[in-house]
Coordinates of C-alpha atoms in Angstrom, one line a residue:
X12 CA 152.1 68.3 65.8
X13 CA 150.4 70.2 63.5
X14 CA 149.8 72.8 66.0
X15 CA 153.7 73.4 66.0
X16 CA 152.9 75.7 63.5
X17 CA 151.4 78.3 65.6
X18 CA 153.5 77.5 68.4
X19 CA 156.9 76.0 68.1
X20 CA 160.3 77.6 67.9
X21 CA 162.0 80.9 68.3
X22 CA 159.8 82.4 65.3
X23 CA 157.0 81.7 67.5
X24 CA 157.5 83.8 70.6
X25 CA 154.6 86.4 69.7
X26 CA 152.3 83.5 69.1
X27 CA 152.9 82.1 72.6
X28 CA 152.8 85.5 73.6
X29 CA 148.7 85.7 72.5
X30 CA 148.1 82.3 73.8
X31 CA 149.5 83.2 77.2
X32 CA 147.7 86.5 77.4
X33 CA 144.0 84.3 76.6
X34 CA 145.6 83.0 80.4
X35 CA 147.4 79.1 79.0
X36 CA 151.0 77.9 80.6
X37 CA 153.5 76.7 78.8
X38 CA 152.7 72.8 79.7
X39 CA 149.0 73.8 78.1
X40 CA 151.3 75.0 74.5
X41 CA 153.1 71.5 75.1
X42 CA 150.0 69.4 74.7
X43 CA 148.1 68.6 71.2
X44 CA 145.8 71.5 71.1
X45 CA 142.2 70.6 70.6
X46 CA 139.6 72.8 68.6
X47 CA 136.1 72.3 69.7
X48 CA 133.3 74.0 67.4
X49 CA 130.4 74.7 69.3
X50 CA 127.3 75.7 67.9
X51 CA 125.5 76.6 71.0
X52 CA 123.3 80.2 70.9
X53 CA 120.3 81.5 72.8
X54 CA 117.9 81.1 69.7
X55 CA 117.6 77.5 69.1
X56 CA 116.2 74.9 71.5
X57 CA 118.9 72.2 70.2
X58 CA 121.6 74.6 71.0
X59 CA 120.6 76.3 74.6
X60 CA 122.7 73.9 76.2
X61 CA 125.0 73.1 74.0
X62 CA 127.6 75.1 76.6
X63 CA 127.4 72.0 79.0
X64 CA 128.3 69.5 76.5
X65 CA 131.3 72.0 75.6
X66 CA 132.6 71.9 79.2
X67 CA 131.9 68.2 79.1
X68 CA 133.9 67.7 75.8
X69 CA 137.1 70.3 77.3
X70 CA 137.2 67.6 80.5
X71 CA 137.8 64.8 78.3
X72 CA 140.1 65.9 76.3
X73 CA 142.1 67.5 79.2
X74 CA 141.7 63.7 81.1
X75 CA 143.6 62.7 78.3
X76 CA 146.5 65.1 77.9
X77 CA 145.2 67.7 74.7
X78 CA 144.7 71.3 75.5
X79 CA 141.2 72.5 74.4
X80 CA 140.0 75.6 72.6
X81 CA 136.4 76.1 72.0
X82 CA 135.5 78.6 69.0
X83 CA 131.6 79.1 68.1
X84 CA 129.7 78.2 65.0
X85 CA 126.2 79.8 63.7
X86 CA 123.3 78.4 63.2
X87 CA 119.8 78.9 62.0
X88 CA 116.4 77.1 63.4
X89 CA 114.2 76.2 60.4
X90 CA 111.8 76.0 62.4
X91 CA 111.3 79.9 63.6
X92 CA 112.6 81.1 60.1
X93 CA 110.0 79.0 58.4
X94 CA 107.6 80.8 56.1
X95 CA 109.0 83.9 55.8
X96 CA 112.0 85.9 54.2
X97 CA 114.3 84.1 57.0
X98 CA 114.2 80.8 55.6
X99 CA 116.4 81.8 52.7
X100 CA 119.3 81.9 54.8
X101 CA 119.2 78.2 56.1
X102 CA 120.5 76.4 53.6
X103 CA 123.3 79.1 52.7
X104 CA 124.1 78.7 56.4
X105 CA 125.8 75.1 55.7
X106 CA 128.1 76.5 53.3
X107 CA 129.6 79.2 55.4
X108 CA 129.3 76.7 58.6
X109 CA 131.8 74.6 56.3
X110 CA 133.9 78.0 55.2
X111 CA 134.2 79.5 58.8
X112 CA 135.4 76.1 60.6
X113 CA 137.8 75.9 57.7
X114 CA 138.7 79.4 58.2
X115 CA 139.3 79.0 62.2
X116 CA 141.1 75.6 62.0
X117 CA 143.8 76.6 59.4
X118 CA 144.1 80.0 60.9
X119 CA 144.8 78.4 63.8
X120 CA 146.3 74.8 63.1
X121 CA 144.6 72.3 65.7
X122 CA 145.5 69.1 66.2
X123 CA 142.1 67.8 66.2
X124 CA 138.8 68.9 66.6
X125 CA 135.7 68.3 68.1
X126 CA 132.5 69.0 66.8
X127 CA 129.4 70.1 68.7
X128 CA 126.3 70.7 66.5
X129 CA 122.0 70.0 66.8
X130 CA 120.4 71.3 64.4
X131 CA 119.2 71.4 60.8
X132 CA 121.9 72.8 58.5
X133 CA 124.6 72.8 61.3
X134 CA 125.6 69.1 61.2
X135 CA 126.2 68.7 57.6
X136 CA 128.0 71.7 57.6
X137 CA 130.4 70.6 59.9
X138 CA 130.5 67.0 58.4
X139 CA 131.7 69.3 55.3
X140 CA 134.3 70.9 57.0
X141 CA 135.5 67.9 58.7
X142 CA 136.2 66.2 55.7
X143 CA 137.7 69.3 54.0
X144 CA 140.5 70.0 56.7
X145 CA 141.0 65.7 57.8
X146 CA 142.8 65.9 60.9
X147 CA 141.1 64.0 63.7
X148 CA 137.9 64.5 64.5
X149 CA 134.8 63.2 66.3
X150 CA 131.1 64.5 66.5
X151 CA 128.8 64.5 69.8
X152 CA 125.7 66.8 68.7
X153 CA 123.4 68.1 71.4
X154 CA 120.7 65.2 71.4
X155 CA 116.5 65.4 70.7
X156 CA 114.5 66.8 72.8
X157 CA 111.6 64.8 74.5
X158 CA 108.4 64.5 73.1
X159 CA 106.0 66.9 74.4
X160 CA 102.0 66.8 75.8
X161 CA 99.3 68.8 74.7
X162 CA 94.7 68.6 73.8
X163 CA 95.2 65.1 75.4
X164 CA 97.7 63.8 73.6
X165 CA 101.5 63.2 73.0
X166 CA 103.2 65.7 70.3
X167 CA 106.1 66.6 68.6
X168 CA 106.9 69.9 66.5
X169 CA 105.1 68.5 63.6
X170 CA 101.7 68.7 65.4
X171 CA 102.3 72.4 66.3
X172 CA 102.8 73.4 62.0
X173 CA 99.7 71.4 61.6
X174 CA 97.3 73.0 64.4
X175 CA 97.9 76.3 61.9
X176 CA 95.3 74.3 59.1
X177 CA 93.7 72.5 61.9
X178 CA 92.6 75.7 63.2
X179 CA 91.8 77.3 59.9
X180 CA 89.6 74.3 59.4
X181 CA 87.9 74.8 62.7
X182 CA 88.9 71.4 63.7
X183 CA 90.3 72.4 66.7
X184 CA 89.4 74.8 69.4
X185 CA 91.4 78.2 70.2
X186 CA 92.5 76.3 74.1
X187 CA 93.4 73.4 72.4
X188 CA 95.6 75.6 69.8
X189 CA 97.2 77.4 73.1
X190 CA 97.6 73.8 74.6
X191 CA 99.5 72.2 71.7
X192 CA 101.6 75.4 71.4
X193 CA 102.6 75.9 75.4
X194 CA 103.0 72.1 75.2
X195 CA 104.9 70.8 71.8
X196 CA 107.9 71.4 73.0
X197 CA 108.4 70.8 76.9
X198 CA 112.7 71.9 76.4
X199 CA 116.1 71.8 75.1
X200 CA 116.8 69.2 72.1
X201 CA 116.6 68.7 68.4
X202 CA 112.7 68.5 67.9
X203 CA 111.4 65.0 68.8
X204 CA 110.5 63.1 65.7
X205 CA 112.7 62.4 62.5
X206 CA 113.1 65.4 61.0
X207 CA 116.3 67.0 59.9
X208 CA 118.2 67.7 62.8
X209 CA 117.9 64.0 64.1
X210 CA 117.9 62.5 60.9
X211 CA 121.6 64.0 60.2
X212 CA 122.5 63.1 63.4
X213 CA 121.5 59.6 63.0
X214 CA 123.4 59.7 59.8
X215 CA 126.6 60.8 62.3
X216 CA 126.5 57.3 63.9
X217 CA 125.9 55.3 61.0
X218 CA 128.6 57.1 58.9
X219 CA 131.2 56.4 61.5
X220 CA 131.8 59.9 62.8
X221 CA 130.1 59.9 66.3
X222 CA 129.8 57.3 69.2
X223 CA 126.5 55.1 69.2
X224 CA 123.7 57.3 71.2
X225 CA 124.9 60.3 69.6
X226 CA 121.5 60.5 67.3
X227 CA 119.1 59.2 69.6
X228 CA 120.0 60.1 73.6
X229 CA 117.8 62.6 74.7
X230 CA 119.4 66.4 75.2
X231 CA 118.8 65.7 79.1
X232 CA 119.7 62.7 80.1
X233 CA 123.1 62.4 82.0
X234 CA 124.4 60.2 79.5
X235 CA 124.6 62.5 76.7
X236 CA 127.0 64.6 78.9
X237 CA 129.1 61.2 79.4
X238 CA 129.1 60.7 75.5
X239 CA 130.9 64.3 75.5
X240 CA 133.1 63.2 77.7
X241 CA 133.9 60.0 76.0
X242 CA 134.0 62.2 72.7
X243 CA 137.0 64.1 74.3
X244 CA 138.8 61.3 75.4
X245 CA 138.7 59.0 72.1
X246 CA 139.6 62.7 69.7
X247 CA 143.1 62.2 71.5
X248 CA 142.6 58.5 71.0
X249 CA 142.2 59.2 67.1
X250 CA 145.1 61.9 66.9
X251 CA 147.1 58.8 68.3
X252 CA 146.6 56.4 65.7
X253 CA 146.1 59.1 62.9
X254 CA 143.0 58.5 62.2
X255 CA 141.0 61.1 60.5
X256 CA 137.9 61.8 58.9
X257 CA 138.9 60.9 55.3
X258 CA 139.4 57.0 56.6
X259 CA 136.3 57.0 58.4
X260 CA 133.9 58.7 55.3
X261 CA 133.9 56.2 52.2
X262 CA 132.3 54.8 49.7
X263 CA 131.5 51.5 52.1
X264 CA 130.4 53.9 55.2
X265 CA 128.0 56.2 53.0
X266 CA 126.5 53.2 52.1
X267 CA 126.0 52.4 55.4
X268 CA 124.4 56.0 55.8
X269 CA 122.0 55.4 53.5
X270 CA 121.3 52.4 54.4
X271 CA 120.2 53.7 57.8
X272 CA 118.2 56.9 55.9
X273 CA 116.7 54.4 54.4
X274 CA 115.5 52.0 57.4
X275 CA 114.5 55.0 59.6
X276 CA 112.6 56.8 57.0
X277 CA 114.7 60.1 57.2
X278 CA 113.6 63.4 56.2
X279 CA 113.9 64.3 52.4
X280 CA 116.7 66.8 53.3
X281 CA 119.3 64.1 53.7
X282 CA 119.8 63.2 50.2
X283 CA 120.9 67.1 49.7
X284 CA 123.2 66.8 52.6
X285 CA 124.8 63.5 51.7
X286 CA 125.5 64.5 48.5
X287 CA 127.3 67.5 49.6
X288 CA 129.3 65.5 52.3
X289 CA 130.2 62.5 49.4
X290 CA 131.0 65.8 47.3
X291 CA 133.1 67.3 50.2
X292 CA 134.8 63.5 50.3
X293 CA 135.5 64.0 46.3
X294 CA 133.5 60.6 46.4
X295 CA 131.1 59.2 43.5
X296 CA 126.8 59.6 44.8
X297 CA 124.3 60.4 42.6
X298 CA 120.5 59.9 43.1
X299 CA 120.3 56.7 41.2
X300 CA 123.1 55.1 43.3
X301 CA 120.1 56.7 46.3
X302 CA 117.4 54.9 44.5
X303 CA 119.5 51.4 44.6
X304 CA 119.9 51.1 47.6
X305 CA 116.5 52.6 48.4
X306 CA 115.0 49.8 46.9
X307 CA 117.2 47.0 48.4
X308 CA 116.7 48.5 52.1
X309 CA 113.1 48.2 53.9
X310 CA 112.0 50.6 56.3
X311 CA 112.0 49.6 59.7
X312 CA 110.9 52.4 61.6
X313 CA 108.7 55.0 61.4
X314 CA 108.9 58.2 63.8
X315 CA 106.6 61.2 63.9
X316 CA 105.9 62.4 61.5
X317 CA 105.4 59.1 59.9
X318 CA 104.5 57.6 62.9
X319 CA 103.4 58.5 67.0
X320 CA 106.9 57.6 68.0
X321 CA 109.9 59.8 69.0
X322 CA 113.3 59.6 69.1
X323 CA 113.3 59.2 72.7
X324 CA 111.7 56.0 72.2
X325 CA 114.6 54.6 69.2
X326 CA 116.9 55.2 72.1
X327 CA 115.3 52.9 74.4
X328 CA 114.5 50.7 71.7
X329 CA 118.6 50.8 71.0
X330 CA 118.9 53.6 69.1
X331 CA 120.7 53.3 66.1
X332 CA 122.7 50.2 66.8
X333 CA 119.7 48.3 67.0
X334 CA 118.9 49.4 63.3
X335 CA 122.2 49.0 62.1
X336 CA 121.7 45.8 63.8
X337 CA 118.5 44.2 62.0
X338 CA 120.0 45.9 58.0
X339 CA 123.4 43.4 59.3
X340 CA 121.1 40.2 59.9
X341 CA 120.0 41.0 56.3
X342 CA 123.1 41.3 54.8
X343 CA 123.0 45.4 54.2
X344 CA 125.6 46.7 56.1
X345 CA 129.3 47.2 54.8
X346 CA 131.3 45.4 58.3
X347 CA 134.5 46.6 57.9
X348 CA 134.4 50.2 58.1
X349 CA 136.0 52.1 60.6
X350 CA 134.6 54.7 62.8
X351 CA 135.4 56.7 65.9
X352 CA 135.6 54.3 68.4
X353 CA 138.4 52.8 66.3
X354 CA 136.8 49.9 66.1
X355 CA 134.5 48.7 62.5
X356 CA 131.3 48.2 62.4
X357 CA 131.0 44.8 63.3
X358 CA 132.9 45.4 66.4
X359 CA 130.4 48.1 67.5
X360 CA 127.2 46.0 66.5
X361 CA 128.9 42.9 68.7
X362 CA 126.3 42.1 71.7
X363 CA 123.9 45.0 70.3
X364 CA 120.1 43.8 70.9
X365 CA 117.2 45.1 69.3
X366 CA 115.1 46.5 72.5
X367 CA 111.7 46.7 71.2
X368 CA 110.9 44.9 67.9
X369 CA 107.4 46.7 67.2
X370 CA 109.4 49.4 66.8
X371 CA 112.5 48.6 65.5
X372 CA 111.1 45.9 62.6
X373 CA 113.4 43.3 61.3
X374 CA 113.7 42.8 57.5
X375 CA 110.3 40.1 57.5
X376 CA 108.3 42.2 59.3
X377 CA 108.8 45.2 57.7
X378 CA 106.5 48.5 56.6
X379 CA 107.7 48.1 53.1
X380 CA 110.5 45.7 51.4
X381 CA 112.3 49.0 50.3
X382 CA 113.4 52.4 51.9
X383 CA 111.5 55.5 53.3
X384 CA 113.2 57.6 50.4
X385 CA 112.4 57.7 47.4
X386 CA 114.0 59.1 44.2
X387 CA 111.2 60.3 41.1
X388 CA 111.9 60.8 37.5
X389 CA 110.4 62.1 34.5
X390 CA 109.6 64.5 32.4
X391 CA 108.5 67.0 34.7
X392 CA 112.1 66.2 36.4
X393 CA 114.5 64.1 34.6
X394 CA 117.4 64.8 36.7
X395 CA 115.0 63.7 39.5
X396 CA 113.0 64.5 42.7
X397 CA 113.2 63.2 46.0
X398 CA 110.2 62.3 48.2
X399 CA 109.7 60.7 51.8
X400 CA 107.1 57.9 50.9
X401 CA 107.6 56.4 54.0
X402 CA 105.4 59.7 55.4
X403 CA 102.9 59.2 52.1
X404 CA 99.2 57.6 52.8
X405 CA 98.4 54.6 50.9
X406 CA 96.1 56.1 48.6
X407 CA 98.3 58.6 47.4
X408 CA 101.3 57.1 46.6
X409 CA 99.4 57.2 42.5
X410 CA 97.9 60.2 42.1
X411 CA 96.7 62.2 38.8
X412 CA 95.4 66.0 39.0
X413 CA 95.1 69.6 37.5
X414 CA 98.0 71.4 39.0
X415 CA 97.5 74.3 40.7
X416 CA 100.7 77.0 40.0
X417 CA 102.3 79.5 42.4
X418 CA 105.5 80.9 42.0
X419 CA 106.4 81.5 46.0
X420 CA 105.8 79.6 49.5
X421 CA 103.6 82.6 50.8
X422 CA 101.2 82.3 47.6
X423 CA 100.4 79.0 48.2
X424 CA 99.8 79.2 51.8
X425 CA 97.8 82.4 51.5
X426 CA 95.5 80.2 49.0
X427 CA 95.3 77.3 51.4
X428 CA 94.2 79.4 53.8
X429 CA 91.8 81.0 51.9
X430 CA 90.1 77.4 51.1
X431 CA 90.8 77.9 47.4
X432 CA 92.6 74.1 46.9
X433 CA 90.4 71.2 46.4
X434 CA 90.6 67.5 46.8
X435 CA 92.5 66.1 44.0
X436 CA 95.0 69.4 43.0
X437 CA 98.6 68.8 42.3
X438 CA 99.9 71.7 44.1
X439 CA 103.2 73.3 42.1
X440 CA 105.6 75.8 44.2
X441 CA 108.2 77.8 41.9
X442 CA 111.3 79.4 42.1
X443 CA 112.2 77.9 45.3
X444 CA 114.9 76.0 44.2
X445 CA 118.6 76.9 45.4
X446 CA 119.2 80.1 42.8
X447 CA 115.2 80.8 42.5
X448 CA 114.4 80.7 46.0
X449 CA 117.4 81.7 46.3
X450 CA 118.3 79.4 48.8
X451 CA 115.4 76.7 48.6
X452 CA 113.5 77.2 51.5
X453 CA 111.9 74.7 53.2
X454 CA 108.3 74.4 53.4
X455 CA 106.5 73.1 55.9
X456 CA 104.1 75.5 56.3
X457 CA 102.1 74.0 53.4
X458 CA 102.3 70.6 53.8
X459 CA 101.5 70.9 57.7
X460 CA 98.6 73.1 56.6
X461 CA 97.7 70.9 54.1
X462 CA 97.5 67.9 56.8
X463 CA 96.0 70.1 59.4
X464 CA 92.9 70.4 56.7
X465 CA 92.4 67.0 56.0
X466 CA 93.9 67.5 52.2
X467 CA 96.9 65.5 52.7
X468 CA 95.1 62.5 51.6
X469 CA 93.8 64.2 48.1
X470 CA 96.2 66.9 47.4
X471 CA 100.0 66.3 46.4
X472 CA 102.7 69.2 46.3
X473 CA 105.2 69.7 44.1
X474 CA 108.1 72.2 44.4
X475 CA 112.0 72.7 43.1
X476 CA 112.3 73.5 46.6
X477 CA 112.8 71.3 49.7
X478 CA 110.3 69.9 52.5
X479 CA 111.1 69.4 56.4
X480 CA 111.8 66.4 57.9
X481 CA 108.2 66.9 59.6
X482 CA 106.9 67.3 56.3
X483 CA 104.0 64.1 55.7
X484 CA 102.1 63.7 52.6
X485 CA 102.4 63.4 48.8
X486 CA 105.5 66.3 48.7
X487 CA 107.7 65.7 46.2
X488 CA 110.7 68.2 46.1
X489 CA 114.0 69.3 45.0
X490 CA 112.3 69.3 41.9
X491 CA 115.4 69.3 38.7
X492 CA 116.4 71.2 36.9
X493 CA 114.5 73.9 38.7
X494 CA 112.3 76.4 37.2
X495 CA 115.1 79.3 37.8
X496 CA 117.7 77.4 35.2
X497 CA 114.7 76.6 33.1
X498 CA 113.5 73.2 34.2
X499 CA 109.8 72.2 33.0
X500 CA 108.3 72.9 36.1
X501 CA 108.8 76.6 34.6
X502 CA 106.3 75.7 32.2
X503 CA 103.7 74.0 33.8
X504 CA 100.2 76.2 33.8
X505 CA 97.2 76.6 35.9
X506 CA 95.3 73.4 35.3
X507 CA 97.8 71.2 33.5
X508 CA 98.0 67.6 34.4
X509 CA 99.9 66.1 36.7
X510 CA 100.7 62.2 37.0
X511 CA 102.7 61.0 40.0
X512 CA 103.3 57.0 40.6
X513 CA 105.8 57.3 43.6
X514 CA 106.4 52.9 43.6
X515 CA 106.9 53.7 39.8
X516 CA 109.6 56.2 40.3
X517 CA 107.5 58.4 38.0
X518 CA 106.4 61.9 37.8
X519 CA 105.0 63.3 34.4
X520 CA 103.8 66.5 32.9
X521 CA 100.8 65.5 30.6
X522 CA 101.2 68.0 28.5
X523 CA 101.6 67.8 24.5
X524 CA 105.7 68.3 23.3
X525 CA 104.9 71.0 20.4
X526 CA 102.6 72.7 23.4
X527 CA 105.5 72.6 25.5
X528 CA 108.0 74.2 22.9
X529 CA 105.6 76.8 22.3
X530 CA 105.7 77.8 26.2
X531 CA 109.5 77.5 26.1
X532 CA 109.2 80.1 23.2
X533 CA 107.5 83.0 25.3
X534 CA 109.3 81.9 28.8
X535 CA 111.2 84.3 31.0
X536 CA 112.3 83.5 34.1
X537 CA 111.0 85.0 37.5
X538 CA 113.9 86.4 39.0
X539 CA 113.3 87.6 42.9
X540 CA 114.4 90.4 44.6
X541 CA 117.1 90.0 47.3
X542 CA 119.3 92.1 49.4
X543 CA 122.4 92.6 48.5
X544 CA 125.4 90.4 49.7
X545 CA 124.7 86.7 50.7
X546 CA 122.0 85.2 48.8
X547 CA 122.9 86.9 45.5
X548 CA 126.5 85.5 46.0
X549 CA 124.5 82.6 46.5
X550 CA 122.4 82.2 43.7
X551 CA 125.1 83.1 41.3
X552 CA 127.8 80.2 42.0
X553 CA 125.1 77.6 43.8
X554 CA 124.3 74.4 41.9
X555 CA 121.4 72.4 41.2
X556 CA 119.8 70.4 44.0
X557 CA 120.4 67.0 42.2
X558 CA 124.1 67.4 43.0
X559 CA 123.2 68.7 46.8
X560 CA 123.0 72.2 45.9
X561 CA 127.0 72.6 46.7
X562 CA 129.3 76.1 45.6
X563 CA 130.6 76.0 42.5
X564 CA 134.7 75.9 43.2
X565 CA 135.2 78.5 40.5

């Protein structure tokens, strides 16, 4: 066992020594010892309760004969660091979520591990890690909160961002903004539509790391707390049959992944975090390979904020089975691949039914013929941009307009606010890619503003940064190269035009070459101020969001 080496022999009588004084017996040293990394803190929803799914987790591995040891992981809540200095920190948090489980589980050998995350940066993190130290290891993540009730209607997180514009706007009154936020969200849980949190979670299933439900039963329903259970029990199936996290994540299973993204319309921030994870697998993705299967996958369903539905409503559908489900009928899913349950693909999907076609679409009936994803090239990014066209209106999937330049989140915000963008801008956010930022925040301040105003329809946003999974509209981000390693976006001025033909794949500067060179001449790059330690470790070895913002390993 690999845990002998902390444990086994003369040598170790000091070890067994600690172990015994944290209160375990000998017969508890004898057993495979089990690490379980649990996110859970008293700051995010997702994570309040993540402590019951920990002692749910310890009873099935114990059932089963492993010994397990639960050590804690951080984690930050894009949504209450959103818009301010806070935000910088979210991304970076994947990264050391990676480096500290590494650090734990070869400081202390396990035999296997369990990991509990939610939220945002958390999961991909530990996806990282996972694949970093490969012994056995399964996911069960803390489940989506239910959709909440507010101004006469059903919400989700999405609609709380938005009532910021809404109100600006006038177009809602001050009890209806006190409604929406006492009511938005009614408890624990990953926010209720398909943004980030869920989407990677979803991505857990259909990658083969985590039991079917794991992405869409809600945070309280009793069968989450069985899927922990059942988590436990099949980590010391796993360690069994040597099957580890390497086997499970491969070329053929992060096509499946994407295949899924693609179906469900996932937030924008997956194609950073798969990259990192296929990265992490020293496996070949890039964002064309994103693009091809993009266009060969349709989307089947849309969620807030693409849609009224939540994620409480894919799990009675059939959650993500039932999706994987309707891509197999069309011949889009690799079969073979292994996963968790230690049975393939096809195995799981065998006697899966599709619950509720309206929502879960088959490939004829369709919103579009390909994915909710999309990948954007051109001049203004020729190592490409991402954007989540499934969340785009009609009329603004071609769009043409003078841009209008900030070089930070809060400017652009402050001038929404102010009512100084009109219908037809192509708004262009700066230096908020990973070194610029540093740390490319996430912004959904402005696009949610921008909804809440009624612009979302006229005005598109452009940014080196990254959006939220609640983000809706023309947003086109991760923007590369970004205007802190001297992409183009550096150059574009107040007023410039802007061309951007999202079922083209395009997005264009429309500005003259020599022009452009004569900008490049005078250009200096806007280097922010930040506090010393972290983020300017950060910014100096970070890479550029077209390769999922990863460390540089030297």
């Amino acid at each position: 066992m690999r845990s002998d080496l902390m444990k086994a022999g003369r040598t170790r009588i000091p070890h067994r020594s600690l172990f015994k004084a944290a209160g375990l017996t000998d017969e508890e040293l004898a057993r495979p010892i089990v690490g379980i990394v649990n996110a859970q803190n008293d700051v995010i929803p997702g994570h309040v309760h993540l402590d019951t799914l920990c002692e749910a987790v310890k009873a099935g591995v114990l059932a089963h004969g492993g010994t397990p040891l639960a050590f804690p992981a951080i984690g930050v809540c894009d949504g209450i660091a959103m818009g301010h200095a806070g935000m910088r920190y979210s991304l970076v948090s994947r990264e050391h979520i990676a480096d500290s489980v590494e650090i734990m589980a070869t400081a202390h050998p396990f035999d296997a591990l369990v990991f509990i995350p939610n939220c945002d940066k958390i999961v991909p993190g530990m996806i990282m890690a996972a694949l970093r130290l490969d012994v056995p290891a399964v996911f069960v993540s803390g489940g989506p909160m239910l959709p909440g009730w507010g101004a006469g209607r059903r919400l989700t997180l999405s609609n709380a961002f938005e009532a910021v514009g809404q109100a600006a706007a006038g177009r809602i009154s001050a009890a209806e903004e006190r409604e929406i936020e006492d009511g938005v969200c009614p408890g624990c849980g990953s926010c209720a539509g398909m943004f980030t949190a869920n989407s990677m979670n979803c991505m857990l299933e259909a990658v083969g790391l985590a039991l079917p439900g794991n992405g869409t039963v809600p945070a309280v329903h009793a069968r989450r707390l069985r899927l922990a259970k059942e988590a436990g029990r099949l980590v010391m199936e796993l360690l069994a049959r040597g099957i580890t996290p390497r086997r499970i994540v491969t070329p053929d299973s992060l096509h499946n992944a994407l295949a899924a993204d693609m179906a469900l319309g996932c937030s924008s921030n997956t194609v950073l975090h798969l990259l990192a994870v296929a990265h992490e697998a020293g496996l070949a993705m890039d964002l064309r390979a994103i693009n091809e299967v993009s266009r060969a996958t349709p989307h089947l369903v849309k969620l807030s904020p693409a849609g009224d539905a939540a994620l409480a409503d894919l799990d009675m559908a059939g959650g993500v089975p039932a999706v994987l489900r309707e891509l197999d009928l069309g011949g889009l899913i690799r079969r073979d691949c292994m996963t968790v349950t230690g049975r393939t693909v096809a195995e799981n999907l065998a006697g899966v039914r599709n619950l509720d076609p309206e929502l879960v679409r088959s490939r004829a009936t369709a919103w579009s013929p390909d994915g909710g994803l999309a990948i954007l090239w051109g001049n203004l990014a020729p190592d490409g941009a991402v954007v989540k066209k499934g969340a785009v209106l009609p009329e603004m999937m071609r769009h043409s307009g003078p841009a209008r330049v900030f070089e930070s989140e809060e400017d652009c915000t402050a001038s929404l606010l102010d009512g100084k963008i009109r219908p037809g801008d192509v708004i262009v956010i700066r230096y908020e890619g990973p070194k610029g930022g540093p740390g490319m925040k996430e912004m959904l301040t402005p696009t949610a503003t921008l909804a809440g105003m009624g612009l979302d329809s006229t005005v598109a946003l452009v940014t080196d940064g990254r959006f939220s999974g609640a983000s809706r509209g023309a947003s086109i981000g991760h923007v590369s190269p970004e205007a802190a390693s001297g992409g183009l976006i550096g150059l574009v001025r107040e007023g410039d035009a802007i061309a951007i033909d999202i079922p083209a794949n395009s997005i264009e500067l429309r500005v003259d070459g020599a022009e452009l060179e004569r900008r490049r001449a005078g250009w200096k790059p806007v280097v922010k101020e930040v506090p010393r330690g972290v983020l300017s470790r950060y910014r100096r070895i970070v890479t550029s969001a077209s390769t999922g913002a990863v460390l540089q390993d030297d």
